[in-house]
C-alpha cells in the first residue's frame, strides 16, 4: 500500500485527539488482528510509527515488530493483501460516506460457509465489541438474525436483557422473532423479554386492545429502553423473509399500498429514502416503531447479498444504522447505488490508478422520440415477423403467437421489460410461448397487459407464467394471476433464478433471472406443446430452472433511450463481474482480463455451483449482452468448451449469439443447463419463434 496523503494523515491525527482515554479497541473492520490494524494506520492512514503506537497503546518498537511481521506474513506486500485491502477500503468508504460509527465488511467469498453464516459470525463479533454489562438489547428477526444469535458467545457479561423487537409470526419459519430473541438471550446468558402477541393483528382496534393489556404494555415499554439493537433488513423479492413470514396478506394488497417500498425493517416498510411506507398493515403491526429504532444509541445493521442493496441503502439513508456489517460485494454495490466513488483502481489491484473516462457522454442512437422507442421497435418486429407474432387487441406490447394454441393445451405466458431483445418477444410461437407481455425499457409489464396475454393463451387447461425474479415483475404478474383466477383461469408461476452472481447458493430462490430464461422457455414450451397437463408442465419448467446457471461479465455499460448516456461509469482498464441485464453494474469490479482469463473466471464460478463430473452433459449458451460481436463470443465459446472437455463434460447442444441482451451493453454471459434424457428430449422438440426456430412455423 502506498503512503497516504497529508489529508489522510491529518484525519488520522484528528482521530487520535478525539479518542477516549484508556486502552483503545480497534475498529470492527480490523477484528482482533493487531498486524492488520498497525498496517492500516501506517500505510493507509499515513500515521507515523509513533502515532500508531499511541493509537494502539503499545510501544514504538512493538509497532515496528508488527509492521515487520505483517510484511513477512504477506499481509503487507507493498500493499495490504488484495482481499483484505478491499474489505478494509470498502468499510472505510461506507463509514465515511454514511457517517457510521463503525463498519465491518467481510470478504465476498468464504469457502463452504454460507453468506448468512459468515454474516452471522461477523454480526456476533460486532455485538461482542459493543455490548456492555447492564445493556438492554433488542433484536429483530430473520435468517441473518438467527445466525447472529447462534454465533454470539457468552463473554461473562452481567445483567443483560434481550428484547424481542416485534410480535410473533408463523411458526412455519425457524427464524421467528421469538426464536431469534430467545437464542440470543441464551448465548449471552441474558434475560429474555418476549412480546406476548402476534406481529400482525386482525384490526387496528385489536392492536390497541392488546397494547393496553398490562403484560404486553410492560413488554413493549422495554423497547423504549434499548441501549443496542441488532437489525436485519428484508428485500421484497418473492422469497424474502417478509413474504415467507406472512406479513403480506396478498399480492394485490402489496401492489396497491406498498409498491414504493424497497425493503422492510422489523416488519415496517421503507421507501428508497428510508421513509416509512404506510398501508393497511401500519396500524395493525405490533412491535418497535421506526422512530424508536432511530433513537437507540447503537443500531447494528447486519445484512448482505446483492439483491438487498436497495433495502440496505434505504436503511442507511433513513438513519436506522450506526454500525453496518455486510460483505464486500454488497458494500461496493451500496456505494455505487448512492453515487459514491468506490476508488475502483485501489479496490481492484495494488497499482497506481490509470483509469480514464471517455469525455463523450452522449451515445448516438437510431431513435425518434425516446418515449416511442419501445412501441415503434415492437411495431417493427411485428412487421418483420408476421409469420411468428401478432398483436393482441391492437396492442403492440401484448403479443401472441400467430398460430393459435390448440384446445386443451396448457398456455405459456412470458414477459418482462423491453431492452433485452430478442428476449422476450423472440420466444413466442409453436413449441415456445403462446403470448408475451412487454413492459417499457427494463420495466415490468402492467397487470392488465399480462391478463390480456393470459386470456389469449388460455384454452381451459391452465396457464404457466414464466419470468425473471424481479420485484416489479413478481408484483404485476401475481396481481394478474389473481385477476385471472377470478375469471376461472388457473395460473401456475415459475420464477427464473439462474444468475449465480446475484445471491449466494443457499439462497437460490433469491437470484435474478437472466439469459437462463431462454432454456426454461424452451423446455416449458415443449412440454406445453406436447399437451402435458398443467402440473407436469410446471414440474418440467421448475426442473429446467433448477438445472440452469448463468454468469456474466460487462466491459462497457449500456445506455437508455431516455438518457442516451452510459448507465454507470467504468474505467478503460476495468470490467464488471456478475453483471445483470438491467443496465446495473456487476457485483464487483476487477482489472480487465484477456478473453481466456475472463472465460475461466466465469467457468470456475459455474463449476463451483454445478459440480459437473465426467460424462455429464450440458446445453451451453454464450450470449451477447448487446454490444459484443460474434467474433468475441466465439473466442469465449472456444475457451469454455476447452474447459468442459478437460473435465470430460459433453456439450450436447450449444447456442452462440444475441439471445438475452441489455440494450447496447458490451459484455457476455455464459449459461449452462445440466441435461438428462428428459430435458434433452424436450430441448430437441421442434419450435418456431423468430429468435429460435428448429422447424418452419
XYZ file of C-alpha atoms in Angstrom:
697
model
C 0.000 0.000 0.000
C 1.426 3.357 -0.968
C 1.770 6.061 1.672
C -1.412 8.018 2.285
C -1.769 11.705 1.567
C -1.258 14.527 4.067
C -5.044 14.815 4.320
C -5.218 11.175 5.350
C -2.533 11.722 7.956
C -4.421 14.729 9.281
C -7.580 12.672 9.576
C -5.647 10.048 11.489
C -4.234 12.657 13.871
C -7.705 14.107 14.424
C -8.976 10.675 15.311
C -6.187 10.320 17.858
C -7.176 13.583 19.531
C -10.820 12.528 19.636
C -10.096 9.050 21.015
C -11.389 8.344 24.539
C -8.918 7.795 27.343
C -7.902 4.263 28.335
C -6.782 1.343 26.177
C -8.367 1.790 22.744
C -10.021 -1.024 20.875
C -9.514 -1.472 17.137
C -12.260 -0.605 14.691
C -14.517 -3.560 13.936
C -13.084 -3.956 10.480
C -9.677 -4.966 11.867
C -11.121 -7.720 14.047
C -8.634 -8.850 16.662
C -5.609 -8.663 14.351
C -3.053 -6.074 15.522
C -0.894 -6.640 12.426
C -3.685 -5.522 10.106
C -4.563 -2.633 12.423
C -0.974 -1.401 12.547
C -0.531 -1.861 8.778
C -3.646 0.123 8.011
C -2.761 3.023 10.298
C 0.792 3.228 8.976
C 0.343 2.589 5.248
C -3.210 3.815 4.592
C -3.864 6.493 7.214
C -0.349 7.869 6.903
C 0.392 7.959 10.635
C 3.973 7.842 11.851
C 5.107 4.828 13.846
C 4.947 6.956 16.988
C 1.340 7.952 16.239
C 0.477 4.322 15.507
C 1.977 3.333 18.849
C -0.121 5.959 20.609
C -3.282 4.907 18.753
C -2.765 1.246 19.643
C -1.498 1.945 23.176
C 1.727 -0.011 22.564
C 5.390 0.899 22.325
C 7.040 2.100 19.146
C 9.326 -0.998 18.973
C 6.156 -3.123 19.133
C 4.727 -1.234 16.171
C 7.976 -1.795 14.295
C 7.698 -5.512 15.033
C 4.054 -5.579 13.926
C 4.917 -3.991 10.591
C 7.823 -6.360 10.041
C 5.611 -9.362 10.831
C 2.916 -8.036 8.507
C 5.407 -7.868 5.654
C 6.879 -11.304 6.379
C 3.414 -12.892 6.545
C 2.248 -11.314 3.287
C -0.391 -9.094 4.910
C 1.544 -6.153 3.533
C 3.197 -6.698 0.172
C 3.803 -3.069 -0.739
C 0.017 -3.052 -0.323
C -2.206 -4.882 2.117
C -3.153 -8.245 0.570
C -5.798 -7.597 -2.098
C -8.832 -9.197 -0.470
C -8.144 -7.645 2.931
C -7.462 -4.306 1.265
C -10.793 -4.463 -0.496
C -12.805 -5.223 2.632
C -10.970 -2.588 4.665
C -11.285 0.045 1.963
C -14.980 -0.591 1.424
C -15.554 -0.496 5.187
C -13.802 2.863 5.440
C -15.689 4.268 2.461
C -19.041 3.139 3.848
C -18.203 4.537 7.269
C -17.184 7.904 5.869
C -19.930 8.177 3.249
C -22.815 7.371 5.590
C -21.352 8.796 8.804
C -21.349 5.425 10.556
C -19.690 4.870 13.903
C -18.313 1.505 12.795
C -18.372 -0.719 9.718
C -17.309 -4.339 9.351
C -17.017 -5.795 5.841
C -16.322 -9.478 5.239
C -14.890 -10.987 2.037
C -17.310 -11.858 -0.724
C -16.251 -15.492 -0.818
C -15.946 -17.673 2.244
C -15.367 -21.284 1.268
C -18.047 -23.735 2.319
C -19.776 -21.444 4.825
C -22.853 -19.665 3.503
C -23.010 -15.877 3.326
C -25.675 -15.862 6.032
C -23.488 -17.907 8.364
C -20.498 -15.653 7.744
C -22.573 -12.522 8.277
C -23.909 -14.089 11.458
C -20.382 -14.638 12.746
C -19.408 -11.077 11.835
C -22.526 -9.684 13.493
C -21.709 -11.671 16.616
C -18.198 -10.187 16.546
C -19.707 -6.711 16.383
C -22.020 -7.445 19.303
C -19.097 -8.765 21.329
C -17.287 -5.469 20.848
C -20.301 -3.250 21.562
C -22.425 -4.813 24.314
C -21.673 -3.987 27.957
C -22.982 -5.374 31.239
C -26.357 -3.905 32.122
C -27.371 -3.292 28.494
C -30.854 -3.811 27.126
C -30.523 -5.273 23.630
C -33.262 -5.534 21.007
C -33.174 -7.975 18.104
C -35.390 -8.209 15.021
C -35.825 -11.461 13.157
C -34.926 -13.346 10.012
C -32.329 -15.817 8.816
C -29.377 -13.483 9.361
C -30.571 -12.507 12.851
C -30.845 -16.153 13.880
C -27.323 -16.736 12.540
C -26.053 -13.802 14.649
C -27.790 -15.162 17.735
C -26.346 -18.638 17.200
C -22.808 -17.330 16.667
C -22.779 -14.989 19.684
C -20.597 -16.104 22.606
C -21.157 -15.596 26.301
C -18.350 -13.290 27.438
C -19.404 -13.221 31.057
C -21.424 -10.020 30.867
C -23.932 -9.403 33.633
C -27.499 -8.093 33.840
C -28.191 -8.178 30.097
C -31.775 -8.063 28.832
C -32.705 -9.189 25.298
C -35.984 -7.800 23.969
C -37.971 -9.274 21.095
C -38.460 -6.343 18.710
C -41.803 -7.388 17.176
C -44.696 -9.636 17.979
C -44.713 -13.242 16.879
C -45.042 -14.694 13.386
C -45.936 -18.040 11.906
C -44.001 -20.996 13.295
C -43.585 -22.345 9.763
C -40.264 -20.493 9.681
C -37.479 -21.259 12.159
C -36.190 -17.691 12.363
C -39.230 -16.210 14.112
C -38.925 -13.141 16.355
C -39.363 -15.403 19.383
C -36.625 -17.803 18.245
C -34.096 -15.041 17.486
C -34.604 -13.277 20.826
C -34.596 -16.490 22.841
C -31.443 -17.796 21.145
C -29.546 -14.522 21.602
C -30.526 -14.424 25.273
C -29.266 -17.994 25.710
C -25.973 -17.148 24.004
C -25.418 -14.088 26.211
C -26.695 -15.662 29.413
C -29.279 -12.874 29.444
C -32.892 -12.442 30.470
C -35.285 -12.685 27.510
C -38.263 -10.327 27.232
C -40.770 -11.626 24.663
C -43.765 -9.852 23.200
C -46.761 -11.999 24.012
C -48.811 -11.058 20.972
C -48.808 -11.537 17.176
C -46.819 -9.186 14.960
C -49.883 -8.560 12.786
C -53.274 -8.108 14.374
C -56.596 -8.553 12.609
C -57.520 -4.881 13.032
C -56.203 -1.598 14.484
C -58.737 -1.983 17.281
C -57.331 -5.389 18.214
C -53.839 -3.907 18.320
C -54.891 -1.090 20.648
C -56.703 -3.523 22.911
C -53.629 -5.754 23.229
C -51.303 -2.806 23.811
C -53.417 -1.863 26.814
C -53.033 -5.290 28.373
C -50.626 -4.862 31.338
C -48.290 -7.733 30.378
C -47.949 -6.649 26.743
C -47.650 -2.984 27.724
C -44.758 -3.832 30.078
C -43.014 -5.821 27.356
C -43.449 -3.036 24.792
C -42.133 -0.489 27.279
C -38.793 -2.312 27.249
C -38.436 -1.343 23.578
C -38.151 2.277 24.677
C -35.232 1.396 26.963
C -32.878 -0.177 24.413
C -29.159 0.574 24.547
C -28.419 -1.508 21.430
C -30.498 -3.050 18.689
C -29.381 -5.525 16.066
C -31.455 -5.494 12.891
C -31.718 -7.281 9.611
C -33.374 -5.816 6.553
C -35.610 -7.699 4.156
C -35.823 -7.113 0.448
C -39.244 -7.504 -1.127
C -38.414 -10.310 -3.543
C -40.812 -13.236 -3.629
C -38.867 -15.495 -1.222
C -37.815 -12.778 1.202
C -38.401 -13.022 4.928
C -41.221 -10.507 4.815
C -43.131 -12.713 2.366
C -42.371 -16.109 3.886
C -43.417 -14.822 7.303
C -46.899 -13.998 6.062
C -46.715 -10.215 6.532
C -48.342 -9.554 3.181
C -51.983 -10.612 3.079
C -51.908 -10.781 -0.710
C -50.039 -9.584 -3.762
C -52.955 -7.254 -4.501
C -52.553 -5.509 -1.164
C -48.818 -5.233 -1.742
C -49.275 -3.681 -5.170
C -51.904 -1.189 -4.082
C -50.172 0.124 -0.991
C -46.526 -0.914 -0.879
C -45.355 -0.540 -4.469
C -42.994 2.286 -3.416
C -41.365 0.127 -0.744
C -37.878 -1.287 -1.339
C -37.377 -3.071 1.963
C -38.617 -3.836 5.439
C -37.133 -3.435 8.923
C -38.893 -5.107 11.854
C -41.977 -5.523 9.687
C -42.102 -1.822 8.783
C -41.846 -0.901 5.112
C -39.466 1.784 3.852
C -39.024 3.538 0.522
C -35.741 4.274 -1.243
C -35.112 7.271 1.038
C -35.730 5.318 4.226
C -39.118 6.868 4.898
C -41.945 4.710 6.176
C -44.418 3.472 3.567
C -47.855 3.346 5.124
C -50.601 0.932 4.207
C -53.233 -1.346 5.737
C -50.627 -3.075 7.914
C -49.242 0.089 9.535
C -51.813 0.303 12.319
C -52.028 -3.464 12.691
C -48.313 -4.151 13.260
C -47.228 -4.654 16.859
C -43.599 -4.019 17.726
C -40.878 -1.432 17.601
C -41.593 1.661 15.506
C -39.107 3.083 13.009
C -38.753 6.288 15.035
C -37.904 4.168 18.082
C -35.144 2.381 16.153
C -33.559 5.702 15.201
C -33.433 6.723 18.875
C -31.491 3.637 20.023
C -27.880 4.745 20.761
C -26.231 1.799 18.970
C -28.014 0.401 15.919
C -26.261 -2.590 14.309
C -27.500 -3.494 10.828
C -26.346 -6.916 9.600
C -27.297 -7.697 6.012
C -25.718 -8.846 2.778
C -26.453 -10.165 -0.673
C -26.556 -8.093 -3.841
C -30.343 -8.327 -4.038
C -30.541 -6.418 -0.751
C -28.557 -3.388 -1.945
C -31.643 -1.125 -2.385
C -33.044 -2.129 1.006
C -29.749 -1.651 2.870
C -29.145 1.691 1.159
C -32.628 2.823 2.172
C -31.961 1.760 5.775
C -28.712 3.751 5.816
C -30.385 6.802 4.309
C -33.136 6.540 6.912
C -30.704 6.540 9.829
C -31.579 3.055 11.068
C -27.938 2.002 11.450
C -24.956 3.411 13.298
C -22.949 0.224 12.698
C -23.070 -1.773 9.457
C -21.970 -5.368 8.940
C -22.037 -6.563 5.328
C -19.980 -8.299 2.632
C -17.608 -6.719 0.123
C -19.761 -7.117 -2.996
C -22.833 -5.732 -1.249
C -20.856 -2.864 0.280
C -19.457 -1.871 -3.083
C -22.938 -2.092 -4.600
C -24.346 0.191 -1.885
C -21.680 2.801 -2.530
C -22.247 2.767 -6.273
C -26.017 2.890 -5.873
C -25.629 6.060 -3.794
C -23.251 7.617 -6.325
C -20.184 7.302 -4.100
C -16.691 6.982 -5.560
C -15.585 3.400 -4.965
C -11.965 4.018 -5.965
C -12.000 1.110 -8.447
C -8.266 1.054 -9.074
C -7.486 0.638 -5.380
C -10.257 -1.885 -4.841
C -9.181 -3.902 -7.826
C -5.395 -4.033 -7.709
C -2.380 -2.574 -5.910
C -1.134 -0.308 -8.682
C -1.418 3.362 -9.380
C -4.753 4.259 -10.928
C -4.680 4.524 -14.711
C -8.434 4.514 -15.423
C -9.667 7.317 -17.602
C -13.153 8.064 -18.843
C -14.259 8.984 -22.307
C -15.108 12.660 -22.469
C -18.044 11.879 -24.784
C -21.129 11.413 -22.637
C -23.920 11.071 -25.229
C -24.406 7.751 -27.008
C -25.784 8.044 -30.537
C -28.920 6.001 -31.257
C -31.359 5.294 -34.070
C -34.446 6.522 -32.252
C -37.109 9.156 -32.781
C -38.722 10.258 -29.519
C -37.418 8.184 -26.574
C -40.962 7.721 -25.245
C -41.914 5.989 -28.515
C -38.871 3.717 -28.759
C -40.489 0.565 -27.346
C -43.778 0.749 -29.255
C -42.007 1.601 -32.511
C -39.496 -1.213 -32.023
C -42.243 -3.759 -31.360
C -44.196 -2.474 -34.341
C -41.089 -3.085 -36.433
C -40.755 -6.602 -35.018
C -44.399 -7.384 -35.781
C -43.904 -6.180 -39.373
C -40.701 -8.208 -39.731
C -42.049 -11.497 -38.385
C -45.817 -11.731 -39.041
C -45.437 -15.478 -39.552
C -44.455 -15.785 -35.872
C -46.136 -12.993 -33.874
C -49.280 -10.841 -33.895
C -50.583 -8.073 -31.605
C -53.403 -8.791 -29.170
C -56.273 -6.313 -29.294
C -54.153 -3.906 -31.367
C -51.646 -3.518 -28.510
C -48.049 -3.845 -29.762
C -46.888 -4.607 -26.188
C -49.258 -7.563 -25.733
C -48.223 -10.092 -28.364
C -49.386 -13.630 -29.178
C -48.197 -16.380 -31.436
C -49.682 -16.117 -34.919
C -50.516 -19.828 -34.693
C -53.283 -20.048 -32.066
C -52.983 -22.591 -29.222
C -54.798 -25.907 -29.639
C -57.802 -26.676 -27.473
C -56.782 -28.372 -24.244
C -53.188 -27.123 -24.419
C -51.583 -25.502 -21.372
C -50.895 -21.870 -22.203
C -47.444 -20.354 -21.674
C -47.152 -16.609 -20.979
C -43.750 -14.970 -20.594
C -42.737 -11.367 -20.218
C -40.552 -8.603 -18.892
C -39.189 -5.224 -19.828
C -38.032 -4.138 -23.244
C -34.324 -3.708 -23.903
C -33.466 -7.424 -23.814
C -34.280 -8.222 -27.447
C -34.721 -10.810 -28.829
C -35.878 -11.778 -25.338
C -38.817 -11.959 -24.689
C -40.712 -11.402 -27.911
C -38.448 -13.688 -29.928
C -39.520 -16.774 -27.981
C -43.184 -16.775 -28.993
C -44.517 -19.384 -31.394
C -45.204 -23.122 -31.680
C -43.101 -25.076 -29.185
C -42.383 -21.870 -27.262
C -44.621 -19.284 -25.557
C -48.178 -18.534 -26.619
C -48.052 -14.879 -25.576
C -45.666 -12.268 -24.198
C -46.310 -9.127 -22.190
C -43.657 -6.459 -22.780
C -43.003 -3.530 -20.460
C -41.112 -0.341 -21.092
C -37.307 -0.409 -21.076
C -36.178 -2.512 -18.094
C -39.672 -2.176 -16.576
C -42.286 -4.778 -15.741
C -45.415 -5.008 -17.905
C -48.536 -3.859 -16.015
C -51.034 -6.430 -14.697
C -53.763 -5.628 -17.227
C -51.369 -6.365 -20.095
C -50.355 -9.670 -18.519
C -54.028 -10.533 -18.062
C -54.691 -9.787 -21.742
C -51.942 -12.233 -22.681
C -53.319 -14.789 -20.236
C -56.718 -14.713 -21.872
C -55.139 -15.138 -25.310
C -53.100 -18.150 -24.153
C -55.859 -19.884 -22.208
C -57.770 -22.810 -23.749
C -59.130 -24.215 -20.495
C -56.139 -26.313 -19.420
C -54.480 -23.644 -17.293
C -51.656 -21.191 -17.933
C -47.997 -21.104 -16.913
C -46.306 -17.786 -16.146
C -42.514 -17.781 -16.543
C -40.472 -14.632 -15.955
C -37.353 -13.363 -14.201
C -37.210 -12.957 -10.435
C -37.565 -9.176 -10.116
C -39.770 -7.367 -7.607
C -41.809 -5.422 -10.179
C -42.440 -8.497 -12.318
C -43.436 -10.549 -9.271
C -45.925 -7.928 -8.116
C -47.539 -7.371 -11.503
C -47.683 -10.998 -12.626
C -49.036 -12.052 -9.217
C -51.750 -9.442 -9.468
C -52.608 -10.639 -12.982
C -52.761 -14.227 -11.706
C -55.291 -13.193 -9.056
C -57.388 -11.428 -11.659
C -57.165 -14.453 -13.962
C -58.268 -16.742 -11.121
C -61.322 -14.525 -10.751
C -62.147 -15.372 -14.371
C -61.696 -19.095 -13.774
C -58.207 -19.398 -15.331
C -55.785 -21.455 -13.230
C -52.284 -19.989 -13.267
C -49.009 -21.519 -12.066
C -45.859 -19.366 -11.794
C -42.170 -20.213 -12.251
C -39.568 -17.549 -11.461
C -36.268 -17.946 -13.296
C -33.306 -17.756 -10.890
C -30.222 -18.642 -12.912
C -27.841 -15.739 -12.122
C -25.190 -17.149 -9.768
C -23.690 -13.732 -9.020
C -26.822 -12.125 -7.607
C -27.260 -14.231 -4.476
C -25.500 -16.967 -2.530
C -26.028 -20.620 -3.447
C -28.063 -21.278 -0.305
C -30.446 -18.518 -1.401
C -31.072 -19.807 -4.915
C -34.690 -18.634 -4.802
C -33.469 -15.039 -4.392
C -31.406 -14.944 -7.582
C -32.180 -12.931 -10.690
C -33.392 -14.430 -13.923
C -31.081 -13.603 -16.817
C -30.132 -15.445 -20.015
C -31.185 -18.748 -18.433
C -34.720 -17.634 -19.287
C -34.078 -18.915 -22.795
C -33.555 -22.535 -21.748
C -36.504 -22.508 -19.339
C -38.806 -21.042 -22.006
C -37.683 -23.770 -24.410
C -38.297 -26.679 -22.038
C -41.648 -25.321 -20.819
C -42.770 -24.540 -24.361
C -42.008 -28.081 -25.464
C -43.901 -29.565 -22.519
C -46.939 -27.403 -23.244
C -46.777 -28.204 -26.961
C -46.836 -31.937 -26.147
C -50.173 -31.395 -24.407
C -48.855 -32.350 -20.992
C -51.137 -31.386 -18.076
C -50.502 -28.182 -16.125
C -48.849 -29.873 -13.144
C -46.409 -31.730 -15.411
C -45.565 -28.589 -17.391
C -44.883 -26.798 -14.138
C -42.669 -29.633 -12.879
C -40.568 -29.665 -16.029
C -40.170 -25.886 -16.075
C -39.005 -25.942 -12.452
C -36.629 -28.764 -13.246
C -35.152 -26.762 -16.127
C -34.717 -23.694 -13.946
C -33.039 -25.712 -11.176
C -30.598 -27.157 -13.725
C -29.691 -23.768 -15.265
C -26.884 -21.422 -14.165
C -25.606 -18.147 -15.638
C -22.798 -15.674 -15.002
C -21.999 -12.516 -16.933
C -19.176 -10.003 -17.369
C -19.501 -6.426 -18.604
C -16.849 -4.360 -20.384
C -18.905 -1.233 -21.143
C -22.230 0.000 -19.715
C -25.410 0.240 -21.709
C -27.262 3.480 -22.439
C -31.001 4.008 -22.130
C -33.048 5.718 -24.853
C -34.294 8.328 -22.364
C -30.836 9.467 -21.273
C -28.589 8.360 -24.146
C -25.808 8.244 -21.575
C -23.888 5.338 -20.019
C -25.812 3.756 -17.141
C -22.675 3.732 -14.974
C -19.004 4.703 -15.253
C -16.334 2.120 -15.917
C -12.623 2.738 -16.321
C -10.895 1.656 -19.513
C -8.857 -0.941 -17.607
C -11.723 -2.358 -15.550
C -14.535 -4.869 -16.041
C -17.729 -5.609 -14.134
C -18.119 -9.138 -12.762
C -21.591 -10.551 -12.183
C -23.324 -8.083 -14.470
C -27.127 -8.041 -14.657
C -29.406 -7.324 -17.601
C -30.983 -4.060 -16.443
C -28.096 -1.692 -17.022
C -26.798 -2.044 -13.481
C -23.140 -2.597 -12.593
C -21.886 -6.017 -11.617
C -21.426 -7.246 -8.067
C -17.714 -6.391 -8.147
C -15.168 -4.579 -10.316
C -11.876 -6.142 -11.347
C -8.989 -5.365 -13.713
C -9.713 -6.113 -17.353
C -8.640 -9.641 -18.342
C -7.958 -11.499 -21.556
C -10.780 -13.483 -23.119
C -9.427 -16.787 -21.801
C -8.940 -15.427 -18.287
C -12.450 -13.945 -18.295
C -13.921 -17.195 -19.581
C -12.014 -19.105 -16.894
C -13.417 -16.788 -14.228
C -16.966 -17.484 -15.416
C -16.320 -21.195 -15.832
C -14.817 -21.659 -12.389
C -17.770 -19.962 -10.709
C -20.262 -22.039 -12.671
C -18.399 -25.221 -11.784
C -18.494 -24.293 -8.102
C -22.265 -24.104 -8.426
C -22.894 -27.067 -10.724
C -20.241 -29.569 -9.574
C -20.164 -31.176 -13.021
C -18.497 -34.567 -13.289
C -17.066 -36.600 -16.166
C -19.764 -37.879 -18.528
C -22.222 -35.158 -17.502
C -24.000 -33.354 -20.343
C -24.844 -29.677 -20.718
C -26.595 -27.268 -23.021
C -24.355 -24.214 -23.411
C -25.360 -20.638 -24.271
C -22.710 -17.966 -24.889
C -24.773 -14.806 -25.022
C -24.008 -11.248 -26.070
C -25.332 -8.557 -23.743
C -25.910 -6.385 -26.788
C -22.673 -4.803 -27.934
C -20.344 -7.810 -28.110
C -19.847 -9.196 -31.638
C -19.947 -12.837 -32.664
C -16.180 -12.885 -33.201
C -15.592 -12.320 -29.491
C -18.394 -14.676 -28.451
C -16.777 -17.445 -30.472
C -13.483 -16.823 -28.653
C -15.247 -17.188 -25.315
C -17.099 -20.271 -26.524
C -13.811 -21.856 -27.579
C -12.344 -21.466 -24.102
C -15.462 -22.601 -22.233
C -15.657 -25.722 -24.379
C -11.951 -26.403 -23.824
C -12.504 -26.296 -20.074
C -15.547 -28.559 -20.310
C -13.638 -31.043 -22.473
C -10.849 -31.153 -19.903
C -13.460 -32.285 -17.371
C -14.913 -34.740 -19.886
C -18.250 -32.916 -19.796
C -20.151 -33.238 -23.065
C -21.623 -30.121 -24.717
C -24.712 -31.767 -26.165
C -26.209 -28.543 -27.503
C -24.714 -25.073 -27.997
C -26.046 -21.605 -28.802
C -23.872 -18.557 -29.502
C -25.252 -15.110 -30.231
C -27.713 -12.428 -29.100
C -30.354 -14.211 -27.008
C -30.926 -12.031 -23.921
C -29.359 -8.586 -24.077
C -29.111 -5.382 -22.061
C -29.570 -2.824 -24.843
C -26.072 -1.959 -26.115
C -24.030 -3.219 -23.174
C -20.628 -4.611 -24.155
C -20.329 -7.878 -22.323
C -21.289 -11.523 -22.389
C -22.904 -14.149 -20.238
C -22.437 -17.891 -20.174
C -25.351 -20.170 -19.327
C -25.221 -23.910 -18.766
C -28.124 -26.278 -18.229
C -27.304 -29.730 -16.867
C -29.065 -32.197 -19.159
C -30.585 -35.592 -18.577
C -32.552 -37.638 -21.113
C -35.828 -35.944 -20.218
C -34.532 -32.389 -20.584
C -32.562 -33.199 -23.747
C -35.661 -34.695 -25.359
C -37.655 -31.539 -24.604
C -34.779 -29.316 -25.749
C -34.881 -31.032 -29.149
C -38.644 -30.656 -29.526
C -39.378 -28.528 -32.634
C -40.076 -24.835 -32.055
C -40.743 -21.783 -34.183
C -40.026 -18.353 -32.768
C -38.130 -15.695 -34.681
C -35.216 -15.907 -32.191
C -35.194 -19.708 -32.004
C -36.678 -21.856 -34.736
C -35.950 -25.510 -35.404
C -38.899 -26.052 -37.750
C -40.941 -23.948 -40.128
C -43.941 -22.301 -38.434
